[in-house]
Amino acid sequence: MITTNPFDDDKLREECGIFGVSGGETASAIVALGLHALQHRGQEAAGITSWDGHDFHTHRAMGHVAGNFDRDEVIRGLPGASACGHVRYSTTGETSLRNVQPLYAELNSGGFAVAHNGNISNAMKVRRELIRRGSIFQSTSDTEVIIHLVATSSYRTLLDKFIDALKQIEGAYSLIVMTPEGMIACRDPLGIRPLVMGKLGDAVIFASETVAFDVVGADYVRTIDPGELVIVTNDGEIRSHRPFGETHARPCIFEHVYFSRPDSIIDNSSVYSVRKAIGAQLAIENPVEADYVIPVPDSGVPAAIGYAQQSGIPFELGIIRSHYIGRTFIQPGDKVRHLGVKLKHNANRALIEGKRIVLIDDSIVRGTTSLKIVQMMREAGAAEVHMRIASPPTKHSCFYGVDTPERTKLLAHKLDIGGMQDFIHADSLAFISINGLYKALGEAKRADIRPQYCDACFTGDYPTKLTDQDDAVVTNQFELLAERVV
């Protein structure tokens, strides 16, 4: 039986990754390489759509970019100087081929392809209204509502139709759109999800992270501003539109903590350097006497280096990770299920036996992996096991394109820090403070009014309306009341 790796589902799931090329030879081949660099943002499915000046061509598949887009015949089937691609981890919509992006439709104005990173928090309400008016949906993805809003808009030009659609949706989005008129890249008014622009010769490139530019040999130009639409016409003209006026940015703070690759640059800051600074601040706030600082690989490594440098405790690799265990693996039976963690992580017994160790990880979600890692250290003979987390407690679910468990399943929602420490059987447990996290990011502290980042997973301070979530709560309350009446 093939099942999801139970040790991966104790992480906040990466959202999605998008990549687009306008005006480049063999654009689809460049997109495929860019998607390889963004594979960490979504491993369930991948897709590429190209435009050859006359027709659109699409190839979508379940699984990784490798194996689906590294064959010559696939790239030859995606001709043209413009292409966009998407790697997906589902946040809204089932896991099936019909939800794999880019989504494509033939509109009155011609072909329309869209790749979306994020989550539309009023998608269900908009969808119900569109269906009532006669729209027929082909997927269960929230992204499809954008296509229908563009198709049914009463505005004259395609750009105005697109802006009209964006003004009817809530939540988080970075989008790359392809039409016969050119390519459009845009971010939501708060800039919750990332998007950057680069150049490769005469070609204009858009990507979720700068690391994708490094892989294809492109130069970073700038970040797409919150609420900005950048249009690249077929003759290479670049235009910027700001239909939302002045906006107050609230980019996702977890990009710095976990989602982005450490070799990416966010707002002119190295992700790797920021994570080291987070680890150093964690050491200042939560010191402990120990023999070694040990990262939980791989996400805890930069923070552990920062913690070790600040504390003076030696950094060591006390946990060795196997890189040959993917998202799924075969489990021969329930009796060996508890051994599964050792398929991915194994203790370096010769190093840690008899030692006091500090484990550094980026977050605790359900707590099941932390429990197993601490247990592994105990079984390998560690004298003391202290855990330090490079983010505040994750107490709230994300509704902006990150697949998090229901709030009731988050360990920090159910237990205080003492209870969490007991649950994972650590000698001590501590998290970086919210102000400490902001300090590591170069801010004096978290602003009380209009904070600098979206940190709702830690604070519950959601920067936009959550229409679908609020409607669901009201519906559940109504159903409970009806049950009581009956």
Coordinates of N, CA and C in Angstrom, one line a residue, residues 349-437:
R349 N 24.9 7.7 16.8 CA 25.1 7.2 18.1 C 26.5 7.4 18.7
A350 N 27.5 7.2 17.9 CA 28.9 7.4 18.4 C 29.1 8.8 18.8
L351 N 28.4 9.8 18.3 CA 28.6 11.2 18.7 C 27.8 11.6 19.9
I352 N 26.5 11.2 20.0 CA 25.7 11.7 21.0 C 25.6 10.9 22.3
E353 N 26.1 9.7 22.3 CA 25.9 8.8 23.5 C 26.6 9.5 24.7
G354 N 25.8 9.6 25.7 CA 26.3 10.2 27.0 C 26.4 11.8 26.9
K355 N 25.9 12.4 25.9 CA 26.1 13.8 25.7 C 24.7 14.6 26.0
R356 N 24.9 15.8 26.4 CA 23.7 16.7 26.5 C 23.6 17.5 25.1
I357 N 22.4 17.3 24.5 CA 22.3 17.9 23.2 C 21.1 18.9 23.1
V358 N 21.3 19.8 22.2 CA 20.2 20.8 21.9 C 19.8 20.5 20.5
L359 N 18.5 20.1 20.3 CA 18.0 19.9 19.0 C 17.3 21.2 18.5
I360 N 17.6 21.6 17.3 CA 17.1 22.8 16.7 C 16.2 22.4 15.5
D361 N 14.9 22.8 15.5 CA 14.0 22.6 14.4 C 13.3 23.9 14.1
D362 N 12.7 23.9 12.9 CA 12.1 25.2 12.5 C 10.7 25.4 13.1
S363 N 10.0 24.3 13.4 CA 8.6 24.5 13.9 C 8.2 23.1 14.5
I364 N 7.1 23.2 15.3 CA 6.4 22.0 15.8 C 5.0 22.2 15.3
V365 N 4.4 21.2 14.6 CA 3.1 21.3 14.1 C 2.2 20.3 15.0
R366 N 2.1 19.1 14.6 CA 1.4 18.1 15.4 C 2.2 17.6 16.6
G367 N 3.5 17.6 16.4 CA 4.4 17.2 17.5 C 4.9 15.7 17.4
T368 N 4.3 15.0 16.4 CA 4.6 13.6 16.3 C 6.1 13.3 15.9
T369 N 6.6 14.1 15.0 CA 8.0 13.9 14.6 C 8.9 14.3 15.7
S370 N 8.6 15.5 16.4 CA 9.5 15.9 17.5 C 9.5 14.8 18.6
L371 N 8.4 14.2 18.9 CA 8.4 13.1 19.8 C 9.3 11.9 19.4
K372 N 9.2 11.6 18.1 CA 10.0 10.4 17.6 C 11.5 10.8 17.6
I373 N 11.8 12.0 17.2 CA 13.2 12.4 17.2 C 13.8 12.4 18.6
V374 N 13.1 13.0 19.6 CA 13.6 13.0 21.0 C 13.8 11.5 21.5
Q375 N 12.8 10.7 21.1 CA 12.9 9.3 21.5 C 14.1 8.6 20.9
M376 N 14.4 9.0 19.6 CA 15.6 8.4 19.0 C 16.8 8.8 19.7
M377 N 16.9 10.1 20.1 CA 18.1 10.6 20.8 C 18.2 9.8 22.2
R378 N 17.1 9.6 22.8 CA 17.2 8.8 24.1 C 17.7 7.4 23.9
E379 N 17.2 6.8 22.8 CA 17.6 5.4 22.6 C 19.0 5.3 22.1
A380 N 19.6 6.4 21.6 CA 21.0 6.4 21.2 C 21.9 6.8 22.3
G381 N 21.3 7.0 23.5 CA 22.1 7.2 24.7 C 22.4 8.7 25.1
A382 N 21.6 9.6 24.6 CA 21.8 11.0 24.9 C 21.5 11.2 26.4
A383 N 22.4 12.0 27.1 CA 22.2 12.2 28.6 C 21.0 13.1 28.8
E384 N 20.9 14.2 28.0 CA 19.8 15.2 28.1 C 19.5 15.6 26.7
V385 N 18.2 15.8 26.5 CA 17.7 16.3 25.2 C 16.9 17.5 25.4
H386 N 17.4 18.7 24.9 CA 16.7 19.9 24.9 C 16.3 20.3 23.5
M387 N 15.1 20.9 23.4 CA 14.6 21.2 22.1 C 14.4 22.7 22.0
R388 N 14.9 23.3 20.9 CA 14.7 24.8 20.7 C 14.1 24.9 19.3
I389 N 13.1 25.8 19.2 CA 12.3 25.9 17.9 C 12.5 27.3 17.4
A390 N 12.9 27.4 16.1 CA 13.2 28.7 15.4 C 12.0 29.4 14.9
S391 N 10.9 29.3 15.5 CA 9.7 30.0 15.3 C 8.8 30.0 16.5
P392 N 7.9 30.9 16.7 CA 7.0 30.9 17.8 C 6.0 29.7 17.7
P393 N 5.3 29.3 18.7 CA 4.4 28.2 18.6 C 3.3 28.4 17.5
T394 N 3.1 27.4 16.7 CA 2.1 27.5 15.6 C 0.8 27.1 16.2
K395 N -0.1 28.1 16.5 CA -1.3 27.9 17.2 C -2.5 28.0 16.3
H396 N -2.3 28.5 15.0 CA -3.5 28.8 14.2 C -3.2 28.2 12.8
S397 N -4.3 27.9 12.1 CA -4.2 27.4 10.7 C -4.0 28.5 9.7
C398 N -3.4 28.2 8.6 CA -3.2 29.2 7.5 C -4.3 29.0 6.5
F399 N -4.8 30.1 6.0 CA -5.8 30.1 4.9 C -5.3 30.9 3.7
Y400 N -4.0 31.0 3.5 CA -3.4 31.7 2.5 C -2.5 30.9 1.5
G401 N -2.8 29.6 1.4 CA -2.0 28.8 0.5 C -1.0 27.9 1.1
V402 N -1.1 27.7 2.4 CA -0.2 26.7 3.1 C -1.2 25.7 3.7
D403 N -0.9 24.5 3.5 CA -1.8 23.4 4.0 C -1.4 23.0 5.4
T404 N -2.1 23.5 6.3 CA -1.9 23.2 7.7 C -3.0 22.4 8.3
P405 N -2.7 21.6 9.3 CA -3.8 20.8 9.9 C -4.9 21.8 10.5
E406 N -6.1 21.2 10.8 CA -7.1 21.9 11.5 C -6.5 22.4 12.8
R407 N -7.0 23.5 13.3 CA -6.4 24.1 14.5 C -6.4 23.2 15.7
T408 N -7.5 22.4 15.7 CA -7.6 21.5 16.9 C -6.5 20.4 16.9
K409 N -5.8 20.2 15.7 CA -4.7 19.2 15.6 C -3.4 19.8 15.9
L410 N -3.3 21.1 16.0 CA -2.0 21.8 16.2 C -1.6 21.6 17.7
L411 N -0.4 21.1 18.0 CA 0.0 20.8 19.4 C -0.1 22.1 20.2
A412 N 0.4 23.2 19.6 CA 0.4 24.4 20.4 C -0.9 25.0 20.7
H413 N -1.9 24.6 20.0 CA -3.3 25.0 20.3 C -3.8 24.2 21.4
K414 N -3.4 23.0 21.5 CA -4.0 22.1 22.6 C -3.3 22.2 23.9
L415 N -1.9 22.5 23.9 CA -1.1 22.5 25.1 C -0.3 23.7 25.2
D416 N 0.0 24.1 26.5 CA 1.0 25.2 26.7 C 2.4 24.6 26.5
I417 N 3.4 25.4 26.6 CA 4.8 24.9 26.3 C 5.2 23.8 27.3
G418 N 4.8 23.9 28.6 CA 5.1 22.8 29.5 C 4.4 21.5 29.1
G419 N 3.2 21.6 28.6 CA 2.5 20.4 28.1 C 3.1 19.9 26.9
M420 N 3.6 20.7 26.0 CA 4.2 20.3 24.8 C 5.6 19.6 25.1
Q421 N 6.3 20.1 26.1 CA 7.5 19.5 26.5 C 7.3 18.1 27.1
D422 N 6.2 18.0 27.8 CA 5.9 16.6 28.4 C 5.5 15.7 27.2
F423 N 4.8 16.2 26.2 CA 4.3 15.4 25.1 C 5.5 14.8 24.3
I424 N 6.5 15.6 24.1 CA 7.6 15.1 23.3 C 8.7 14.5 24.1
H425 N 8.5 14.5 25.4 CA 9.5 13.9 26.4 C 10.9 14.5 26.3
A426 N 10.9 15.9 26.2 CA 12.2 16.6 26.2 C 12.5 17.1 27.6
D427 N 13.8 17.3 27.9 CA 14.2 17.8 29.2 C 13.8 19.3 29.3
S428 N 13.8 20.0 28.1 CA 13.3 21.4 28.1 C 12.9 21.7 26.7
L429 N 12.0 22.6 26.5 CA 11.5 23.1 25.2 C 11.3 24.6 25.3
A430 N 11.7 25.2 24.2 CA 11.6 26.7 24.1 C 11.5 27.1 22.7
F431 N 10.8 28.2 22.5 CA 10.5 28.8 21.1 C 11.1 30.2 21.1
I432 N 11.4 30.7 19.9 CA 11.8 32.1 19.8 C 10.5 32.9 20.0
S433 N 10.6 34.1 20.6 CA 9.5 34.9 20.8 C 9.1 35.6 19.4
I434 N 7.8 36.1 19.4 CA 7.4 36.7 18.1 C 8.2 38.0 17.9
N435 N 8.5 38.8 19.0 CA 9.4 39.9 18.8 C 10.8 39.6 18.4
G436 N 11.3 38.4 19.0 CA 12.6 38.0 18.7 C 12.7 37.6 17.2
L437 N 11.7 37.0 16.7 CA 11.6 36.6 15.2 C 11.7 37.9 14.4

